[in-house]
Amino acid sequence: TQLLEQSPQFLSIQEGENLTVYCNSSSVFSSLQWYRQEPGEGPVLLVTVVTGGEVKKLKRLTFQFGDARKDSSLHITAAQPGDTGLYLCAGSTQGGSEKLVFGKGTKLTVNP
Amino acid sequence: SAVISQKPSRDICQRGTSLTIQCQVDSQVTMMFWYRQQPGQSLTLIATANQGSEATYESGFVIDKFPISRPNLTFSTLTVSNMSPEDSSIYLCSVPSGKTRYEQYFGPGTRLTVT
């Protein structure tokens, strides 16, 4: 069974602070995605990374895929209350399967 | 992007009863996925539902407990049968984005509480 471990599980910070969330596995993934989920809603895709070492930026969010395609990180600069939510990483197995394996998520709270 | 709706959005049910959750997509899709999100846990794939064929269940999930219907390319149902408190969870349906094989769009989820 392929597992994705996310850390930290909970994070509470003040507006304007920076933070990094990690997603690690012992398995290699053909792609890795980050989703954000808000209460009462389904996860919404933020980004997909597919190439080892790839870095993608989405406004104040920076996503990185590890060189060995076993881990990823999400860095948020100058966090805002609107960034509050559950951040989930999800991996697609080798071969580009449609099936996704999800981490448990990082629950982020940004206090004004 | 696909717009996905689920009914009901939430329900409280007694143990031993069954609940059918509906998932409606605004476009035709070949595959639909059903997930369970238990408190503090990952999203776990229950099954993949293809139109015109039997659903494919993941390890730990069986058709008798979670029967799935897929009558057409825009609709699916998941039934949670003979419920117990351990079935309390959020149930989500999703569909492939169509842009890649692995990106998915999710419905808003159905929050089920079993008493």
PDB file of C-alpha atoms in Angstrom:
ATOM      1  CA  THR A   1       0.000   0.000   0.000  1.00  0.00           C
ATOM      2  CA  GLN A   2       1.380   3.361  -0.989  1.00  0.00           C
ATOM      3  CA  LEU A   3       1.156   5.938   1.782  1.00  0.00           C
ATOM      4  CA  LEU A   4       1.539   9.688   1.804  1.00  0.00           C
ATOM      5  CA  GLU A   5       2.504  11.242   5.122  1.00  0.00           C
ATOM      6  CA  GLN A   6       1.700  14.898   5.606  1.00  0.00           C
ATOM      7  CA  SER A   7       3.159  17.177   8.229  1.00  0.00           C
ATOM      8  CA  PRO A   8       2.283  19.031  10.241  1.00  0.00           C
ATOM      9  CA  GLN A   9      -1.223  17.745  10.832  1.00  0.00           C
ATOM     10  CA  PHE A  10      -2.363  21.075  12.309  1.00  0.00           C
ATOM     11  CA  LEU A  11      -0.931  24.545  11.859  1.00  0.00           C
ATOM     12  CA  SER A  12      -2.204  27.800  13.351  1.00  0.00           C
ATOM     13  CA  ILE A  13      -0.389  30.986  12.391  1.00  0.00           C
ATOM     14  CA  GLN A  14      -0.882  34.736  12.271  1.00  0.00           C
ATOM     15  CA  GLU A  15      -1.643  36.638   9.112  1.00  0.00           C
ATOM     16  CA  GLY A  16       1.536  37.611   7.272  1.00  0.00           C
ATOM     17  CA  GLU A  17       3.607  34.626   8.403  1.00  0.00           C
ATOM     18  CA  ASN A  18       5.188  32.100   6.054  1.00  0.00           C
ATOM     19  CA  LEU A  19       4.650  28.349   6.305  1.00  0.00           C
ATOM     20  CA  THR A  20       5.636  25.095   4.666  1.00  0.00           C
ATOM     21  CA  VAL A  21       3.639  21.878   4.521  1.00  0.00           C
ATOM     22  CA  TYR A  22       5.302  18.579   3.664  1.00  0.00           C
ATOM     23  CA  CYS A  23       4.119  15.447   1.903  1.00  0.00           C
ATOM     24  CA  ASN A  24       6.407  12.416   2.048  1.00  0.00           C
ATOM     25  CA  SER A  25       6.346   8.838   0.867  1.00  0.00           C
ATOM     26  CA  SER A  26       8.666   5.884   0.431  1.00  0.00           C
ATOM     27  CA  SER A  27       7.028   5.247  -2.937  1.00  0.00           C
ATOM     28  CA  VAL A  28       7.596   6.915  -6.278  1.00  0.00           C
ATOM     29  CA  PHE A  29       4.651   8.715  -7.825  1.00  0.00           C
ATOM     30  CA  SER A  30       4.171   9.589 -11.476  1.00  0.00           C
ATOM     31  CA  SER A  31       2.477  12.800 -10.389  1.00  0.00           C
ATOM     32  CA  LEU A  32       1.510  14.560  -7.215  1.00  0.00           C
ATOM     33  CA  GLN A  33      -1.295  16.989  -6.648  1.00  0.00           C
ATOM     34  CA  TRP A  34      -2.253  19.460  -3.972  1.00  0.00           C
ATOM     35  CA  TYR A  35      -5.874  20.145  -3.121  1.00  0.00           C
ATOM     36  CA  ARG A  36      -7.508  22.563  -0.694  1.00  0.00           C
ATOM     37  CA  GLN A  37     -10.730  21.623   1.031  1.00  0.00           C
ATOM     38  CA  GLU A  38     -12.971  23.980   2.967  1.00  0.00           C
ATOM     39  CA  PRO A  39     -15.696  22.851   5.394  1.00  0.00           C
ATOM     40  CA  GLY A  40     -18.767  21.517   3.629  1.00  0.00           C
ATOM     41  CA  GLU A  41     -17.034  21.372   0.269  1.00  0.00           C
ATOM     42  CA  GLY A  42     -15.085  18.880  -1.765  1.00  0.00           C
ATOM     43  CA  PRO A  43     -11.352  19.218  -2.411  1.00  0.00           C
ATOM     44  CA  VAL A  44     -10.366  21.735  -5.090  1.00  0.00           C
ATOM     45  CA  LEU A  45      -7.250  21.120  -7.156  1.00  0.00           C
ATOM     46  CA  LEU A  46      -4.488  23.697  -6.695  1.00  0.00           C
ATOM     47  CA  VAL A  47      -1.637  22.240  -8.724  1.00  0.00           C
ATOM     48  CA  THR A  48      -0.182  19.097 -10.264  1.00  0.00           C
ATOM     49  CA  VAL A  49       3.549  18.380 -10.408  1.00  0.00           C
ATOM     50  CA  VAL A  50       4.901  15.602 -12.611  1.00  0.00           C
ATOM     51  CA  THR A  51       8.642  16.129 -13.117  1.00  0.00           C
ATOM     52  CA  GLY A  52      11.207  15.445 -10.406  1.00  0.00           C
ATOM     53  CA  GLY A  53      12.545  18.750  -9.072  1.00  0.00           C
ATOM     54  CA  GLU A  54       9.674  20.703 -10.595  1.00  0.00           C
ATOM     55  CA  VAL A  55       8.673  23.970  -8.941  1.00  0.00           C
ATOM     56  CA  LYS A  56       5.333  25.651  -9.618  1.00  0.00           C
ATOM     57  CA  LYS A  57       4.068  28.948  -8.295  1.00  0.00           C
ATOM     58  CA  LEU A  58       0.475  29.993  -7.820  1.00  0.00           C
ATOM     59  CA  LYS A  59       0.469  33.575  -6.523  1.00  0.00           C
ATOM     60  CA  ARG A  60       1.766  33.256  -2.939  1.00  0.00           C
ATOM     61  CA  LEU A  61       1.887  29.450  -3.064  1.00  0.00           C
ATOM     62  CA  THR A  62       5.020  27.590  -4.181  1.00  0.00           C
ATOM     63  CA  PHE A  63       4.897  23.849  -4.837  1.00  0.00           C
ATOM     64  CA  GLN A  64       7.919  21.620  -5.255  1.00  0.00           C
ATOM     65  CA  PHE A  65       8.203  17.983  -6.323  1.00  0.00           C
ATOM     66  CA  GLY A  66      11.195  16.118  -4.962  1.00  0.00           C
ATOM     67  CA  ASP A  67      13.930  14.990  -7.335  1.00  0.00           C
ATOM     68  CA  ALA A  68      13.079  11.337  -6.680  1.00  0.00           C
ATOM     69  CA  ARG A  69       9.326  12.012  -7.030  1.00  0.00           C
ATOM     70  CA  LYS A  70       8.687  10.657  -3.519  1.00  0.00           C
ATOM     71  CA  ASP A  71       7.928  13.909  -1.743  1.00  0.00           C
ATOM     72  CA  SER A  72       6.523  17.379  -2.208  1.00  0.00           C
ATOM     73  CA  SER A  73       6.215  20.615  -0.322  1.00  0.00           C
ATOM     74  CA  LEU A  74       3.828  23.546  -0.314  1.00  0.00           C
ATOM     75  CA  HIS A  75       5.126  26.914   0.833  1.00  0.00           C
ATOM     76  CA  ILE A  76       2.803  29.840   1.483  1.00  0.00           C
ATOM     77  CA  THR A  77       4.255  33.325   1.708  1.00  0.00           C
ATOM     78  CA  ALA A  78       2.537  36.021   3.759  1.00  0.00           C
ATOM     79  CA  ALA A  79      -0.436  33.836   4.682  1.00  0.00           C
ATOM     80  CA  GLN A  80      -3.884  35.400   4.715  1.00  0.00           C
ATOM     81  CA  PRO A  81      -7.087  34.324   6.499  1.00  0.00           C
ATOM     82  CA  GLY A  82      -8.447  33.238   3.117  1.00  0.00           C
ATOM     83  CA  ASP A  83      -5.743  30.548   3.010  1.00  0.00           C
ATOM     84  CA  THR A  84      -7.438  28.765   5.903  1.00  0.00           C
ATOM     85  CA  GLY A  85      -8.451  25.225   4.989  1.00  0.00           C
ATOM     86  CA  LEU A  86      -7.412  21.585   4.783  1.00  0.00           C
ATOM     87  CA  TYR A  87      -4.507  21.038   2.408  1.00  0.00           C
ATOM     88  CA  LEU A  88      -4.323  17.561   0.921  1.00  0.00           C
ATOM     89  CA  CYS A  89      -1.611  16.001  -1.172  1.00  0.00           C
ATOM     90  CA  ALA A  90      -2.524  13.171  -3.511  1.00  0.00           C
ATOM     91  CA  GLY A  91      -0.320  10.908  -5.563  1.00  0.00           C
ATOM     92  CA  SER A  92      -0.921   9.059  -8.767  1.00  0.00           C
ATOM     93  CA  THR A  93       0.824   5.726  -8.971  1.00  0.00           C
ATOM     94  CA  GLN A  94       3.336   4.709 -11.623  1.00  0.00           C
ATOM     95  CA  GLY A  95       1.794   4.408 -15.034  1.00  0.00           C
ATOM     96  CA  GLY A  96      -0.376   7.456 -14.587  1.00  0.00           C
ATOM     97  CA  SER A  97      -3.290   5.595 -13.063  1.00  0.00           C
ATOM     98  CA  GLU A  98      -6.514   7.472 -12.505  1.00  0.00           C
ATOM     99  CA  LYS A  99      -6.521   6.247  -8.910  1.00  0.00           C
ATOM    100  CA  LEU A 100      -5.234   8.670  -6.310  1.00  0.00           C
ATOM    101  CA  VAL A 101      -3.690   8.044  -2.892  1.00  0.00           C
ATOM    102  CA  PHE A 102      -4.336  10.875  -0.445  1.00  0.00           C
ATOM    103  CA  GLY A 103      -2.455  12.097   2.597  1.00  0.00           C
ATOM    104  CA  LYS A 104      -4.389  12.853   5.791  1.00  0.00           C
ATOM    105  CA  GLY A 105      -4.082  16.551   5.217  1.00  0.00           C
ATOM    106  CA  THR A 106      -2.783  19.617   7.009  1.00  0.00           C
ATOM    107  CA  LYS A 107      -5.403  21.764   8.664  1.00  0.00           C
ATOM    108  CA  LEU A 108      -4.235  25.360   8.364  1.00  0.00           C
ATOM    109  CA  THR A 109      -5.744  28.233  10.317  1.00  0.00           C
ATOM    110  CA  VAL A 110      -4.572  31.761   9.556  1.00  0.00           C
ATOM    111  CA  ASN A 111      -5.637  34.189  12.256  1.00  0.00           C
ATOM    112  CA  PRO A 112      -6.201  37.851  11.377  1.00  0.00           C
TER     113      PRO A 112
ATOM    114  CA  SER B   1     -14.472  22.351 -15.171  1.00  0.00           C
ATOM    115  CA  ALA B   2     -17.219  19.884 -14.322  1.00  0.00           C
ATOM    116  CA  VAL B   3     -19.945  20.884 -11.889  1.00  0.00           C
ATOM    117  CA  ILE B   4     -20.836  18.069  -9.530  1.00  0.00           C
ATOM    118  CA  SER B   5     -23.751  17.993  -7.125  1.00  0.00           C
ATOM    119  CA  GLN B   6     -24.521  15.483  -4.407  1.00  0.00           C
ATOM    120  CA  LYS B   7     -27.707  14.695  -2.532  1.00  0.00           C
ATOM    121  CA  PRO B   8     -28.268  14.733   0.350  1.00  0.00           C
ATOM    122  CA  SER B   9     -25.675  17.169   1.631  1.00  0.00           C
ATOM    123  CA  ARG B  10     -25.976  15.645   5.081  1.00  0.00           C
ATOM    124  CA  ASP B  11     -28.090  13.123   6.944  1.00  0.00           C
ATOM    125  CA  ILE B  12     -28.437  11.536  10.335  1.00  0.00           C
ATOM    126  CA  CYS B  13     -29.455   7.890  10.184  1.00  0.00           C
ATOM    127  CA  GLN B  14     -30.131   5.099  12.631  1.00  0.00           C
ATOM    128  CA  ARG B  15     -27.956   2.030  12.733  1.00  0.00           C
ATOM    129  CA  GLY B  16     -29.187  -0.855  10.617  1.00  0.00           C
ATOM    130  CA  THR B  17     -30.753   1.374   7.980  1.00  0.00           C
ATOM    131  CA  SER B  18     -29.458   2.221   4.503  1.00  0.00           C
ATOM    132  CA  LEU B  19     -28.838   5.538   2.765  1.00  0.00           C
ATOM    133  CA  THR B  20     -28.486   6.177  -0.956  1.00  0.00           C
ATOM    134  CA  ILE B  21     -26.295   9.090  -2.023  1.00  0.00           C
ATOM    135  CA  GLN B  22     -26.734  10.619  -5.450  1.00  0.00           C
ATOM    136  CA  CYS B  23     -24.028  12.211  -7.594  1.00  0.00           C
ATOM    137  CA  GLN B  24     -24.922  14.289 -10.665  1.00  0.00           C
ATOM    138  CA  VAL B  25     -22.380  15.701 -13.138  1.00  0.00           C
ATOM    139  CA  ASP B  26     -23.130  18.436 -15.678  1.00  0.00           C
ATOM    140  CA  SER B  27     -21.219  16.644 -18.452  1.00  0.00           C
ATOM    141  CA  GLN B  28     -20.818  13.083 -19.661  1.00  0.00           C
ATOM    142  CA  VAL B  29     -17.953  11.183 -18.056  1.00  0.00           C
ATOM    143  CA  THR B  30     -16.836   7.611 -18.395  1.00  0.00           C
ATOM    144  CA  MET B  31     -15.453   7.199 -14.905  1.00  0.00           C
ATOM    145  CA  MET B  32     -16.810   8.276 -11.567  1.00  0.00           C
ATOM    146  CA  PHE B  33     -15.127   7.663  -8.244  1.00  0.00           C
ATOM    147  CA  TRP B  34     -16.572   7.304  -4.761  1.00  0.00           C
ATOM    148  CA  TYR B  35     -14.469   8.203  -1.719  1.00  0.00           C
ATOM    149  CA  ARG B  36     -14.902   8.080   2.030  1.00  0.00           C
ATOM    150  CA  GLN B  37     -13.359  10.738   4.268  1.00  0.00           C
ATOM    151  CA  GLN B  38     -13.468   9.689   7.899  1.00  0.00           C
ATOM    152  CA  PRO B  39     -12.711  12.233  10.632  1.00  0.00           C
ATOM    153  CA  GLY B  40      -8.973  12.820  10.805  1.00  0.00           C
ATOM    154  CA  GLN B  41      -8.305  10.358   8.001  1.00  0.00           C
ATOM    155  CA  SER B  42      -7.331  10.458   4.361  1.00  0.00           C
ATOM    156  CA  LEU B  43      -9.776  10.317   1.514  1.00  0.00           C
ATOM    157  CA  THR B  44     -10.051   6.611   0.780  1.00  0.00           C
ATOM    158  CA  LEU B  45     -11.230   5.333  -2.578  1.00  0.00           C
ATOM    159  CA  ILE B  46     -14.243   3.037  -2.219  1.00  0.00           C
ATOM    160  CA  ALA B  47     -14.831   2.132  -5.854  1.00  0.00           C
ATOM    161  CA  THR B  48     -14.660   3.219  -9.464  1.00  0.00           C
ATOM    162  CA  ALA B  49     -17.953   3.283 -11.339  1.00  0.00           C
ATOM    163  CA  ASN B  50     -17.966   2.944 -15.119  1.00  0.00           C
ATOM    164  CA  GLN B  51     -21.165   3.252 -17.080  1.00  0.00           C
ATOM    165  CA  GLY B  52     -22.378  -0.058 -18.401  1.00  0.00           C
ATOM    166  CA  SER B  53     -20.251  -2.276 -16.201  1.00  0.00           C
ATOM    167  CA  GLU B  54     -19.985  -3.389 -12.595  1.00  0.00           C
ATOM    168  CA  ALA B  55     -18.188  -1.059 -10.235  1.00  0.00           C
ATOM    169  CA  THR B  56     -14.635  -1.959  -9.266  1.00  0.00           C
ATOM    170  CA  TYR B  57     -14.154  -2.001  -5.491  1.00  0.00           C
ATOM    171  CA  GLU B  58     -10.968  -1.311  -3.587  1.00  0.00           C
ATOM    172  CA  SER B  59      -9.586  -3.627  -0.954  1.00  0.00           C
ATOM    173  CA  GLY B  60     -11.705  -3.498   2.183  1.00  0.00           C
ATOM    174  CA  PHE B  61     -14.896  -2.444   0.433  1.00  0.00           C
ATOM    175  CA  VAL B  62     -17.549  -4.867  -0.828  1.00  0.00           C
ATOM    176  CA  ILE B  63     -20.569  -4.557  -3.063  1.00  0.00           C
ATOM    177  CA  ASP B  64     -22.993  -5.871  -0.440  1.00  0.00           C
ATOM    178  CA  LYS B  65     -22.099  -3.013   1.895  1.00  0.00           C
ATOM    179  CA  PHE B  66     -21.641  -0.273  -0.734  1.00  0.00           C
ATOM    180  CA  PRO B  67     -23.731  -1.098  -3.819  1.00  0.00           C
ATOM    181  CA  ILE B  68     -23.202   1.376  -6.652  1.00  0.00           C
ATOM    182  CA  SER B  69     -25.347   2.147  -9.655  1.00  0.00           C
ATOM    183  CA  ARG B  70     -24.224   3.943 -12.809  1.00  0.00           C
ATOM    184  CA  PRO B  71     -27.270   4.136 -15.081  1.00  0.00           C
ATOM    185  CA  ASN B  72     -25.859   6.777 -17.461  1.00  0.00           C
ATOM    186  CA  LEU B  73     -22.823   8.955 -18.128  1.00  0.00           C
ATOM    187  CA  THR B  74     -23.889  11.805 -15.829  1.00  0.00           C
ATOM    188  CA  PHE B  75     -25.246  10.056 -12.743  1.00  0.00           C
ATOM    189  CA  SER B  76     -24.280   7.550 -10.068  1.00  0.00           C
ATOM    190  CA  THR B  77     -25.528   6.433  -6.680  1.00  0.00           C
ATOM    191  CA  LEU B  78     -23.728   4.927  -3.706  1.00  0.00           C
ATOM    192  CA  THR B  79     -25.736   3.108  -1.050  1.00  0.00           C
ATOM    193  CA  VAL B  80     -24.379   2.635   2.440  1.00  0.00           C
ATOM    194  CA  SER B  81     -26.157  -0.486   3.677  1.00  0.00           C
ATOM    195  CA  ASN B  82     -26.909  -1.763   7.171  1.00  0.00           C
ATOM    196  CA  MET B  83     -25.192   1.243   8.673  1.00  0.00           C
ATOM    197  CA  SER B  84     -23.232   1.311  11.906  1.00  0.00           C
ATOM    198  CA  PRO B  85     -21.674   4.284  13.721  1.00  0.00           C
ATOM    199  CA  GLU B  86     -18.349   3.388  12.055  1.00  0.00           C
ATOM    200  CA  ASP B  87     -19.901   4.420   8.732  1.00  0.00           C
ATOM    201  CA  SER B  88     -20.174   8.009   9.941  1.00  0.00           C
ATOM    202  CA  SER B  89     -18.106   9.877   7.422  1.00  0.00           C
ATOM    203  CA  ILE B  90     -18.117  12.260   4.494  1.00  0.00           C
ATOM    204  CA  TYR B  91     -18.790  10.517   1.183  1.00  0.00           C
ATOM    205  CA  LEU B  92     -17.502  12.211  -1.955  1.00  0.00           C
ATOM    206  CA  CYS B  93     -17.881  11.509  -5.628  1.00  0.00           C
ATOM    207  CA  SER B  94     -15.374  12.715  -8.181  1.00  0.00           C
ATOM    208  CA  VAL B  95     -14.722  12.613 -11.917  1.00  0.00           C
ATOM    209  CA  PRO B  96     -11.550  12.936 -13.978  1.00  0.00           C
ATOM    210  CA  SER B  97     -10.885  16.478 -15.142  1.00  0.00           C
ATOM    211  CA  GLY B  98     -10.428  15.381 -18.717  1.00  0.00           C
ATOM    212  CA  LYS B  99      -7.203  17.391 -18.922  1.00  0.00           C
ATOM    213  CA  THR B 100      -5.052  14.593 -17.533  1.00  0.00           C
ATOM    214  CA  ARG B 101      -5.729  11.063 -16.349  1.00  0.00           C
ATOM    215  CA  TYR B 102      -5.085  11.846 -12.717  1.00  0.00           C
ATOM    216  CA  GLU B 103      -6.644  15.227 -11.910  1.00  0.00           C
ATOM    217  CA  GLN B 104     -10.124  15.017 -10.467  1.00  0.00           C
ATOM    218  CA  TYR B 105     -13.060  17.280  -9.741  1.00  0.00           C
ATOM    219  CA  PHE B 106     -14.927  16.569  -6.528  1.00  0.00           C
ATOM    220  CA  GLY B 107     -18.503  16.983  -5.458  1.00  0.00           C
ATOM    221  CA  PRO B 108     -19.306  18.841  -2.229  1.00  0.00           C
ATOM    222  CA  GLY B 109     -19.696  15.640  -0.260  1.00  0.00           C
ATOM    223  CA  THR B 110     -22.417  14.034   1.842  1.00  0.00           C
ATOM    224  CA  ARG B 111     -21.871  14.174   5.603  1.00  0.00           C
ATOM    225  CA  LEU B 112     -23.371  11.046   7.153  1.00  0.00           C
ATOM    226  CA  THR B 113     -23.857  10.537  10.876  1.00  0.00           C
ATOM    227  CA  VAL B 114     -25.045   7.163  12.110  1.00  0.00           C
ATOM    228  CA  THR B 115     -26.523   7.007  15.602  1.00  0.00           C
TER     229      THR B 115
END
